[in-house]
Short mmCIF file of C-alpha atoms in Angstrom, two decimals:
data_model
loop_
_atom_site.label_atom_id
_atom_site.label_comp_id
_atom_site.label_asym_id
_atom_site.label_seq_id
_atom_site.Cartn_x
_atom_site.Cartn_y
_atom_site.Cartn_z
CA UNK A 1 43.00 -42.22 -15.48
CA UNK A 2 39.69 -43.04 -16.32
CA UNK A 3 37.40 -40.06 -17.03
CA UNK A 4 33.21 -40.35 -16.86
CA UNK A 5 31.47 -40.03 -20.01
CA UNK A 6 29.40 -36.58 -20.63
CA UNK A 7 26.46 -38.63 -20.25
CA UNK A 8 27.33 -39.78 -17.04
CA UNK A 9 28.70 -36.18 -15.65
CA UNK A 10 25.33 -35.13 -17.04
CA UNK A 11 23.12 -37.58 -15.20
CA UNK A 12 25.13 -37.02 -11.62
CA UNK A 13 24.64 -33.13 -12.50
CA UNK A 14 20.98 -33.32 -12.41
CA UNK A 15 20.78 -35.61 -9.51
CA UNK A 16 22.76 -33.15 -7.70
CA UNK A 17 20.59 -30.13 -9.20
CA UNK A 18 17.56 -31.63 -8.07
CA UNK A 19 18.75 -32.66 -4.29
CA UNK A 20 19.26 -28.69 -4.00
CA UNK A 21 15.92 -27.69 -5.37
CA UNK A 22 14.27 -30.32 -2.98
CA UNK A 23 16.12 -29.38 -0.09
CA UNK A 24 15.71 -25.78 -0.69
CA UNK A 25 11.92 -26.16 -1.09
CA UNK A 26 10.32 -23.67 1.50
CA UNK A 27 7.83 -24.36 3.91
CA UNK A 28 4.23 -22.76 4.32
CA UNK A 29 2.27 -24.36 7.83
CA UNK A 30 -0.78 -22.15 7.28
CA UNK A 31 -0.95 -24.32 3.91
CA UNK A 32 0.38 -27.24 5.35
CA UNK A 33 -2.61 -27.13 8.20
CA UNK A 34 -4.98 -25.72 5.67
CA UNK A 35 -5.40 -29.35 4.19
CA UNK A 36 -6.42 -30.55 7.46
CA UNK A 37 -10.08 -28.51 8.70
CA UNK A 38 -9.71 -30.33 11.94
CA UNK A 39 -7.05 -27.62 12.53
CA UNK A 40 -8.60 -24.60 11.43
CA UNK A 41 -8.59 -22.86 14.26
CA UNK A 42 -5.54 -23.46 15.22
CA UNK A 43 -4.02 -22.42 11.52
CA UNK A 44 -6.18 -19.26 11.89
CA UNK A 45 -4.69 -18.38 15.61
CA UNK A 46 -0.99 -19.21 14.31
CA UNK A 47 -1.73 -16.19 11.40
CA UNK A 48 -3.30 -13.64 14.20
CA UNK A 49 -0.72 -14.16 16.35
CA UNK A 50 1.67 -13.41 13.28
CA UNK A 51 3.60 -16.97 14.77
CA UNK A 52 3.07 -18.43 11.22
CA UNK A 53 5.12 -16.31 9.32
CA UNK A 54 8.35 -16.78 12.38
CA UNK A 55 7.47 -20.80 11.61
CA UNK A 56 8.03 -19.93 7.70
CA UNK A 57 11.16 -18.35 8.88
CA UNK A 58 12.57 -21.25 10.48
CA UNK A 59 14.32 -24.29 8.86
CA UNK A 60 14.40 -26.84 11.50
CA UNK A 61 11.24 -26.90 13.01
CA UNK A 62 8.03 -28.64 15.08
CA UNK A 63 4.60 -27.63 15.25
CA UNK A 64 2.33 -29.54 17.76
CA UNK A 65 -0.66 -28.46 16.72
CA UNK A 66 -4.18 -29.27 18.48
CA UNK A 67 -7.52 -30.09 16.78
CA UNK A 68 -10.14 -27.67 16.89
CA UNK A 69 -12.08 -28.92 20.15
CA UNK A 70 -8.54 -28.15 22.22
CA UNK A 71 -9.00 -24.78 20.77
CA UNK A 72 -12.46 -24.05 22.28
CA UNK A 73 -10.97 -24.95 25.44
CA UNK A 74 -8.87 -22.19 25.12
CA UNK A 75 -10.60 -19.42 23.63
CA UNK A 76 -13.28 -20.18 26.33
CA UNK A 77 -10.73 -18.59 28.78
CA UNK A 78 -10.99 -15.50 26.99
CA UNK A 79 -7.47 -14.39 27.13
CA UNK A 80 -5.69 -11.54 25.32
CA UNK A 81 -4.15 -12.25 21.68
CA UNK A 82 -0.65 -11.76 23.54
CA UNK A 83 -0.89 -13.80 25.93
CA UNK A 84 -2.47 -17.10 23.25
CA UNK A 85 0.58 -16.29 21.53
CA UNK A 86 2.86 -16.99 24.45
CA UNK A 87 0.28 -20.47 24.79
CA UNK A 88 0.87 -21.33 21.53
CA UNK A 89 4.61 -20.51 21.02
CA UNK A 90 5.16 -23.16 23.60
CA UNK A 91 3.17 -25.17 21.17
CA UNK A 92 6.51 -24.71 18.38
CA UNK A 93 9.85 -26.41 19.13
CA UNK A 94 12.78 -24.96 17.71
CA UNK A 95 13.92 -28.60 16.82
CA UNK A 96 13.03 -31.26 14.34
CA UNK A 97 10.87 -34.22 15.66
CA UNK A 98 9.60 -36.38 13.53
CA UNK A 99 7.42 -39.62 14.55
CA UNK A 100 10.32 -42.20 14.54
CA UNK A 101 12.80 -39.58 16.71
CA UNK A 102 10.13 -39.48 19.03
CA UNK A 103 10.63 -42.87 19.78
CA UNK A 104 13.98 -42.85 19.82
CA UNK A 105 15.18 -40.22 22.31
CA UNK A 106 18.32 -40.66 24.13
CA UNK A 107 17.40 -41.79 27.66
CA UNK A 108 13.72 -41.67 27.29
CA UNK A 109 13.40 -37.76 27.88
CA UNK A 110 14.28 -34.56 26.44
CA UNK A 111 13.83 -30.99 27.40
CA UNK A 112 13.25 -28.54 24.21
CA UNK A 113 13.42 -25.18 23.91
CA UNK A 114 10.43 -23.60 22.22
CA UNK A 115 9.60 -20.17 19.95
CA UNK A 116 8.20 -18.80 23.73
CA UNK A 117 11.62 -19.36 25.25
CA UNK A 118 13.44 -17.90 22.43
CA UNK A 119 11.10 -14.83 22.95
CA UNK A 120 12.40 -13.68 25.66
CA UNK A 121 9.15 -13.66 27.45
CA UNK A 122 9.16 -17.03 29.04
CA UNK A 123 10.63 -16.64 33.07
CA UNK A 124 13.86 -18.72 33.42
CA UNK A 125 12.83 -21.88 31.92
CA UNK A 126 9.56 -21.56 31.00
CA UNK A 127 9.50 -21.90 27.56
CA UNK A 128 11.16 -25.91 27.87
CA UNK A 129 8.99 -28.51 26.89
CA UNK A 130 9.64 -31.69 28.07
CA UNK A 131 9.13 -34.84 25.51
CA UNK A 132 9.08 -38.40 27.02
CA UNK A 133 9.11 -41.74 25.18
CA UNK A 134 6.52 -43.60 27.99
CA UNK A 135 5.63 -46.61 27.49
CA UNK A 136 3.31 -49.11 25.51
CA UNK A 137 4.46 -46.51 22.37
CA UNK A 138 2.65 -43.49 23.89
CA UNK A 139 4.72 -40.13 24.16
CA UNK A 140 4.38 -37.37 26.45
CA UNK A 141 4.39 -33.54 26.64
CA UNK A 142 4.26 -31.34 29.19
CA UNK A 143 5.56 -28.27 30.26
CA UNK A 144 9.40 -27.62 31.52
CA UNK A 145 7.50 -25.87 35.12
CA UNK A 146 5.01 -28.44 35.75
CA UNK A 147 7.89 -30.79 37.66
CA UNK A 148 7.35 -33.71 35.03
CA UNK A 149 3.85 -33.87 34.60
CA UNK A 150 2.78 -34.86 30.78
CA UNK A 151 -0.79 -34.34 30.21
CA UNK A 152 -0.14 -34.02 26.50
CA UNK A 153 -0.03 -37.41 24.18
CA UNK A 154 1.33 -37.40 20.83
CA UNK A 155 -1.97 -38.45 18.41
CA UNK A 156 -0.16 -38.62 14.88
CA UNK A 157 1.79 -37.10 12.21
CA UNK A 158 0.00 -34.44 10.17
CA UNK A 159 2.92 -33.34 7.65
CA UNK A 160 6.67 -34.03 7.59
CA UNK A 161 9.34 -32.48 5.50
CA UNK A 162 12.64 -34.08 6.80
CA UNK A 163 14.37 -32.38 7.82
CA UNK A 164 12.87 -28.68 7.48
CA UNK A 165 9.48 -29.12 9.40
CA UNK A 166 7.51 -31.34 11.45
CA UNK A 167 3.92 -31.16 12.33
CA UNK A 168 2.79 -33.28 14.54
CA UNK A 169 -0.60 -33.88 16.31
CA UNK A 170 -0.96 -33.62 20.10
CA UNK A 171 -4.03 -34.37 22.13
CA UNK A 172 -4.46 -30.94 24.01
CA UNK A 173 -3.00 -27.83 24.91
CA UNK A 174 0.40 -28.04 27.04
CA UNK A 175 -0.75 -26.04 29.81
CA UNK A 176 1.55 -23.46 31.24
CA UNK A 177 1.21 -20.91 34.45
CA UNK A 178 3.87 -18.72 32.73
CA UNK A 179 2.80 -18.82 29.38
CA UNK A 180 -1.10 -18.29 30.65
CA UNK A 181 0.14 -15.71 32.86
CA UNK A 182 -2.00 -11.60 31.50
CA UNK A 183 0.60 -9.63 29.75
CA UNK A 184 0.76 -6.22 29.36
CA UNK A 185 -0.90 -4.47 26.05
CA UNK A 186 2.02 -3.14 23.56
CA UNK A 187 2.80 0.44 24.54
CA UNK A 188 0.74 2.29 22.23
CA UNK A 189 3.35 4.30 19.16
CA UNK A 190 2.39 7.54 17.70
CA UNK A 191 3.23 7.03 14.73
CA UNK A 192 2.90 10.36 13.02
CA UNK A 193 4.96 11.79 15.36
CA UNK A 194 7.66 8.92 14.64
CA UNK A 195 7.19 9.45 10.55
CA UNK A 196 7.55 13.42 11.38
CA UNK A 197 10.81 13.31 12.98
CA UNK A 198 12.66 11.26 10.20
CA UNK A 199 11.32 12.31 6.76
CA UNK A 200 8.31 11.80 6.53
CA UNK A 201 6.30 15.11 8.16
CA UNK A 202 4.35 15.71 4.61
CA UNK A 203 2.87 12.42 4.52
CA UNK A 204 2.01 12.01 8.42
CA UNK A 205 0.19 15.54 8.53
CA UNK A 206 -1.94 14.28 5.71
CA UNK A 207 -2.62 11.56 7.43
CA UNK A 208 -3.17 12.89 10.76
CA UNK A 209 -5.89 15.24 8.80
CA UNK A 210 -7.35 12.14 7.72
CA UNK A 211 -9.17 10.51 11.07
CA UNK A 212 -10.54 7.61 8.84
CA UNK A 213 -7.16 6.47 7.69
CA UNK A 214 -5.45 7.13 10.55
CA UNK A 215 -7.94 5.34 13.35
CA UNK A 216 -7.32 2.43 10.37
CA UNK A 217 -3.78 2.08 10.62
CA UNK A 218 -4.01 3.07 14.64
CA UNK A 219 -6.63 -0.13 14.99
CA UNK A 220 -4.11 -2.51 13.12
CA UNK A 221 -0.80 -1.65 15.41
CA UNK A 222 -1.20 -4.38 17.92
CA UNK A 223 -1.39 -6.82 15.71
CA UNK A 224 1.17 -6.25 13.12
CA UNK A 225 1.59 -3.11 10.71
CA UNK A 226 3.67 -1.86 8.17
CA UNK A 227 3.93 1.51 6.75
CA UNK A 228 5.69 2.59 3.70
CA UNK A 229 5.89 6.53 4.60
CA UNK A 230 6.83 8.70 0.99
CA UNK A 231 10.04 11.15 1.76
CA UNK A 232 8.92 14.98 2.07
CA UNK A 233 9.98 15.91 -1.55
CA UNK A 234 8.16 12.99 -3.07
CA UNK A 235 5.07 13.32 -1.29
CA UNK A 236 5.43 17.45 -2.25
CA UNK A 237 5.60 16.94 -5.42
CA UNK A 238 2.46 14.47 -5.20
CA UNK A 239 -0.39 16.55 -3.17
CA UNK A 240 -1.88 18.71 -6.02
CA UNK A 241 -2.82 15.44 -7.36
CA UNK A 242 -4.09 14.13 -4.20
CA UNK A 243 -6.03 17.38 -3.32
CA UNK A 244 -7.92 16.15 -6.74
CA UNK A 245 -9.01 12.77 -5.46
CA UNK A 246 -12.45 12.47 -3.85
CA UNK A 247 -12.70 11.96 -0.32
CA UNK A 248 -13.02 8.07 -0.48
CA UNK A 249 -9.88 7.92 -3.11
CA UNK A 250 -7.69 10.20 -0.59
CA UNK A 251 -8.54 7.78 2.51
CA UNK A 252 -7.83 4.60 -0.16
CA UNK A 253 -4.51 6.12 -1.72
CA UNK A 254 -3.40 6.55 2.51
CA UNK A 255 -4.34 3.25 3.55
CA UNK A 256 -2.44 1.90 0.59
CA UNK A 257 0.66 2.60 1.89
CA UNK A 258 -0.07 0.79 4.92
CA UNK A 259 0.09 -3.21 5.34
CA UNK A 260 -1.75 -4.74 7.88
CA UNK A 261 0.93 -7.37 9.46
CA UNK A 262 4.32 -6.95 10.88
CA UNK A 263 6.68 -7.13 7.80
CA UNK A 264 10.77 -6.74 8.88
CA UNK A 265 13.02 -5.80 6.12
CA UNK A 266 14.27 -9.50 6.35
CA UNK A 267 11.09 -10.98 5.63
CA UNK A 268 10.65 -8.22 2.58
CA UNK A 269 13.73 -9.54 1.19
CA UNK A 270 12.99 -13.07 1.78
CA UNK A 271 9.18 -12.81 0.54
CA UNK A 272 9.22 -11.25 -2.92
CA UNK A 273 5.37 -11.26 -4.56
CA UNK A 274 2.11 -9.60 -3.94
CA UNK A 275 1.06 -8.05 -1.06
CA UNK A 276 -2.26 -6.60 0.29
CA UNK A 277 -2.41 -3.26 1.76
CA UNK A 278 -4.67 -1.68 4.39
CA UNK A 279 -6.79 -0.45 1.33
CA UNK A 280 -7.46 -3.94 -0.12
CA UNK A 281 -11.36 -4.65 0.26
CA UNK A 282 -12.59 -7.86 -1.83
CA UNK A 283 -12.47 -7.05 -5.55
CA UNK A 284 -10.56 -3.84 -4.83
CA UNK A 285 -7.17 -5.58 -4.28
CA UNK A 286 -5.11 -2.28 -3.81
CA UNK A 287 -2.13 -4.47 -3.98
CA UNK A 288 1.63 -3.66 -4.94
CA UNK A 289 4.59 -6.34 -6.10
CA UNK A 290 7.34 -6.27 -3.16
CA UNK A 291 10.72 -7.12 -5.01
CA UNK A 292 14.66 -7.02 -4.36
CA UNK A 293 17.97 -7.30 -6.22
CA UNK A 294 20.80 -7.42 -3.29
CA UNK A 295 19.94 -5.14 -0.68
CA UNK A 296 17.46 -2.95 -2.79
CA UNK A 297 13.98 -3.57 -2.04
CA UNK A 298 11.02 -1.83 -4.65
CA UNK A 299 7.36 -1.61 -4.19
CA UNK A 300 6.29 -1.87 -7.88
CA UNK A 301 2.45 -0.93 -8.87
CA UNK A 302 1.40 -0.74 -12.62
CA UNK A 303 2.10 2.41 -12.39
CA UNK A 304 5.41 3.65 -10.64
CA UNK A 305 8.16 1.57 -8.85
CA UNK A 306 9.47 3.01 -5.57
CA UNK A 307 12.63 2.26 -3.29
CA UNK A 308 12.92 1.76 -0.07
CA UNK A 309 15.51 4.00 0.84
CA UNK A 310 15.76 3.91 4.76
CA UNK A 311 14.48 2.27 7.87
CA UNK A 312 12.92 4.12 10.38
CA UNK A 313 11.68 1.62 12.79
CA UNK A 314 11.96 -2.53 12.68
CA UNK A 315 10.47 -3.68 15.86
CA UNK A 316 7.54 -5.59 16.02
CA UNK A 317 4.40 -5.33 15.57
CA UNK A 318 5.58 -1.99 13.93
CA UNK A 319 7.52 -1.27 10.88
CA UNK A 320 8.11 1.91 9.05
CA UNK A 321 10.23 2.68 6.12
CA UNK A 322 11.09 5.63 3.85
CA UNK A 323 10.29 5.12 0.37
CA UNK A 324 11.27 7.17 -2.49
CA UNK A 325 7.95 7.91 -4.15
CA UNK A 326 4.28 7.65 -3.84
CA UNK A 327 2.48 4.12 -4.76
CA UNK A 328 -0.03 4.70 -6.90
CA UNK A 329 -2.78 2.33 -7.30
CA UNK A 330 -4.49 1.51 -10.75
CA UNK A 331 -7.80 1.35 -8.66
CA UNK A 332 -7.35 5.42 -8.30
CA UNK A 333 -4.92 6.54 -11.24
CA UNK A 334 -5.20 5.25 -14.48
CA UNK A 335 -2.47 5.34 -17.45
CA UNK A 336 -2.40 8.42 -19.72
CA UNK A 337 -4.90 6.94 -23.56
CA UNK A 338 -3.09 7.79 -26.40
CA UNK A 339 -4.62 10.73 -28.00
CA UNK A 340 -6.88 10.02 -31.07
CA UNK A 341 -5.39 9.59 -34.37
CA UNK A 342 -6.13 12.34 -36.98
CA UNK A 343 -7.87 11.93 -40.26
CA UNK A 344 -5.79 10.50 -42.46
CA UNK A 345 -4.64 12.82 -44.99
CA UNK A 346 -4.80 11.82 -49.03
CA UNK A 347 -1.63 10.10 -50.10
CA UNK A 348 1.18 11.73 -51.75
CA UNK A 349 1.91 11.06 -54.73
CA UNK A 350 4.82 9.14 -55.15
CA UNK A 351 7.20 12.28 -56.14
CA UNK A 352 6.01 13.87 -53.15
CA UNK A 353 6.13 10.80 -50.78
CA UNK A 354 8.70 11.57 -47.81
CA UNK A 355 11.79 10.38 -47.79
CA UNK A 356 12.58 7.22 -45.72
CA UNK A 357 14.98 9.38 -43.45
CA UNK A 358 12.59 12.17 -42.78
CA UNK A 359 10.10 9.45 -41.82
CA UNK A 360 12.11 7.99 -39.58
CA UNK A 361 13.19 11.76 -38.00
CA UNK A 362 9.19 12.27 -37.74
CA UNK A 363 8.95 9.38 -35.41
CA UNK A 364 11.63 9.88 -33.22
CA UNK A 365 10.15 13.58 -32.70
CA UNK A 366 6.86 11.97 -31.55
CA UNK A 367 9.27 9.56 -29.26
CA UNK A 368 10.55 12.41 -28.08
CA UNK A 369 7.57 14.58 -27.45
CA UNK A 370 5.71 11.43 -25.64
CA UNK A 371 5.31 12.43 -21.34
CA UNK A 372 8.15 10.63 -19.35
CA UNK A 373 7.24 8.54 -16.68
CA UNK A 374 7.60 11.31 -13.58
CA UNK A 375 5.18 13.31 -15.91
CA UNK A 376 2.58 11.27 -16.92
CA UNK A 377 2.68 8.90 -13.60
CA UNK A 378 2.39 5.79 -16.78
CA UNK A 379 4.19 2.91 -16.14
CA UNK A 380 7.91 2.53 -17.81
CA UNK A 381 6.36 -1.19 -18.37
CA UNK A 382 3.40 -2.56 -19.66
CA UNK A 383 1.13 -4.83 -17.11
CA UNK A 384 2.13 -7.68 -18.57
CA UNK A 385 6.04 -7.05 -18.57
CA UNK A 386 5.19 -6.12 -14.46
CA UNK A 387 3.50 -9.56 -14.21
CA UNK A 388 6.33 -11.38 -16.00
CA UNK A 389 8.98 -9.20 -13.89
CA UNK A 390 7.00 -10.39 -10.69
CA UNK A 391 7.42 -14.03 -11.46
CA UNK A 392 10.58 -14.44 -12.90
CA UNK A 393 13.16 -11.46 -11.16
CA UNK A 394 13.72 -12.90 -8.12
CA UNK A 395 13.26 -16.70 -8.75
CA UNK A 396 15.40 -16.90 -11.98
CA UNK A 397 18.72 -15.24 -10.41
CA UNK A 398 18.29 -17.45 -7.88
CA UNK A 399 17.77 -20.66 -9.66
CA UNK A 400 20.37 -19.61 -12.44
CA UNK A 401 22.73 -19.66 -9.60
CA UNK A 402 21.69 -23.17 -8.36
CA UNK A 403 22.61 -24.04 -12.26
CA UNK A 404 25.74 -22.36 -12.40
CA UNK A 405 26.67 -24.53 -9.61
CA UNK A 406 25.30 -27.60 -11.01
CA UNK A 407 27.31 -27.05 -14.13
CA UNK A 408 30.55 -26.29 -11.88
CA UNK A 409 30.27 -29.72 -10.40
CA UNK A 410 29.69 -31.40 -13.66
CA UNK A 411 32.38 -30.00 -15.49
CA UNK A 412 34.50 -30.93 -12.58
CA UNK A 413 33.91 -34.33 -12.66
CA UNK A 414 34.43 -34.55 -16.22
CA UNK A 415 38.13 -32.90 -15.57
CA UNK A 416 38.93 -35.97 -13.57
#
């Protein structure tokens, strides 16, 4: 039997490896539309609405996005944030169409669900859009209710990523009686009195105390928050230190455990990296390093890396999870300076020189003697180890696995 040469095996192994990093290539529409100003507003509405991160999250996709002058039309109706989400979840097809499938629909017409049908919002049928191939090349949209009307006409492709996303322009906003229809504000959540009852009393009192803080993270719960709440003990342990703080640091070391869009504990173990906190104001970035191995998420700072050990609530807009310490911002806490070296002494003489061993036992004692981490509140890494574990944890177990793989197949071929 003829076997391939390891230069062959080799060459099919990295044509393989790089078909999997291609087609495992994320996507990102607020950068995809962020290329394009003409869609500005529509790229900033997508992020308020908190519709661009479920986009991120889905792999087969369509955006019909509108240019900014369709966008005036609607904001001039001055409608509530919920109910231009419901307008412009219509606006995202849980399907992939891409300019030449548009053209090539079986029988002309299709109906398509959407991100506001999947919702659960959209009455009946709603949230169908209906696409139509009409003719002299034009295609039509229009909404599932409006009994076949299309007042919508394709305009051109903006981005295309076959077959993970399509985003494609469309010459105005699908309207929709359903999806225009007022819907009712969130039900407001007290959310000390949620933290209280499972863990977290120490660290909601202090907040409560704290009407600054708390009218911040009160003002952000409609649109999306997350709170990382410290358990009792660890928060115990913590408040002689914050009783020290000033009464700017104490509302900043609050607000920093507070994040100011809806983050599940899917998306925190999908979307390792930095992430701004309720605290972060320009060149104070009061930011912490979200990070997972398995089904272990840590918040890591400079300074201490906590777990989250439970979930309390995972419903949006409003998350809230225990964590097992307190996240402590460089901004506010700063690690321990070594202490200053003494005078040197005058040097032995040779005869009375120490002896190599006794050196070596002299050092270990001042290992020994140096504050652990729980003491001193240092870091058990430097910043630049954090910064190196930031960038390479998550990504490097996952591409040594696509390698692994690659290497599988390779060596499999070369055992034919």
């Amino acid at each position: 039997m003829h076997r391939p040469s390891t230069m062959a095996a080799f060459t099919v192994a990295i044509i393989i490896l790089s078909a999997v990093i291609t087609t495992s290539t994320a996507h990102n529409i607020s950068h995809i539309l962020s290329q394009t100003p003409e869609f500005s507003t529509f790229n900033h509405y997508l992020t308020l609405t908190h519709l661009a991160s479920e986009i991120d999250r889905h792999t087969t996709i369509t955006v019909l996005a509108v240019d900014n002058a369709a966008m005036d039309d609607l904001i001039a109706k001055d409608l509530s944030i919920s109910t231009v989400k419901n307008i412009l979840s219509l606006h995202v097809l849980v399907d992939y169409f891409g300019p030449k499938k548009l053209h090539q629909i079986t029988n002309g017409t299709a109906l398509v669900s959407t991100l506001y049908q999947a919702s659960g919002s959209a009455p009946g049928a709603s949230g169908l859009v209906n696409i139509t191939d009409l003719r002299g090349g034009k295609v039509g949209f229009g909404a599932h209710e409006n009994d076949g009307t299309l007042p919508a006409i394709y305009v051109k492709s903006v981005k295309e990523i076959p077959y993970n996303i399509s985003v494609i322009q469309i010459s105005q906003i699908i309207p929709s009686a359903a999806a225009e229809a007022p819907t009712p504000a969130p039900k407001k959540q007290n959310l000390t009195e949620i933290m209280s009852k499972h863990g977290c009393k120490i660290f909601a009192d202090t907040l409560s105390a704290s009407p600054e803080a708390y009218g911040i993270f009160t003002d952000n719960l409609d649109g999306g928050l997350t709170i990382f709440c410290p358990a009792d003990d660890a928060f115990k342990g913590f408040l002689p230190k914050f009783k020290n703080l000033t009464a700017a640091g104490k509302i900043a070391l609050l607000e920093f455990h507070g994040v100011p869009i809806y983050q599940s504990i899917a998306s925190l173990k999908s979307n390792n990296g930095v992430m701004n906190t309720l605290a972060t104001d320009g060149a104070e970035k009061y930011d912490f390093t979200v990070q997972n191995d398995g089904d272990e998420i840590t918040l890591k700072t400079k300074l201490v890396t906590a777990r989250i050990t439970n979930t309390i609530i995972d419903e949006q807009p409003l998350a809230i999870f225990t964590i097992s310490k307190v996240l402590l911002p460089e901004e506010l806490f700063k690690a321990d300076a070594p202490s200053p070296s003494p005078a040197p002494a005058p040097e032995p003489a040779a005869a009375d020189a120490p002896a190599p061993a006794a050196e070596h036992k002299k050092k270990k004692k001042k290992a020994a003697d140096a504050p652990s981490e729980d003491e001193s509140d240092a870091p058990a890494d430097s910043p630049e180890d954090a910064a190196d574990d930031t960038a390479d944890d998550s990504g490097a177990v996952r591409f040594g696995g696509i390698v692994a793989l690659v290497l599988a197949l390779a060596f499999g071929i070369l055992a034919l």
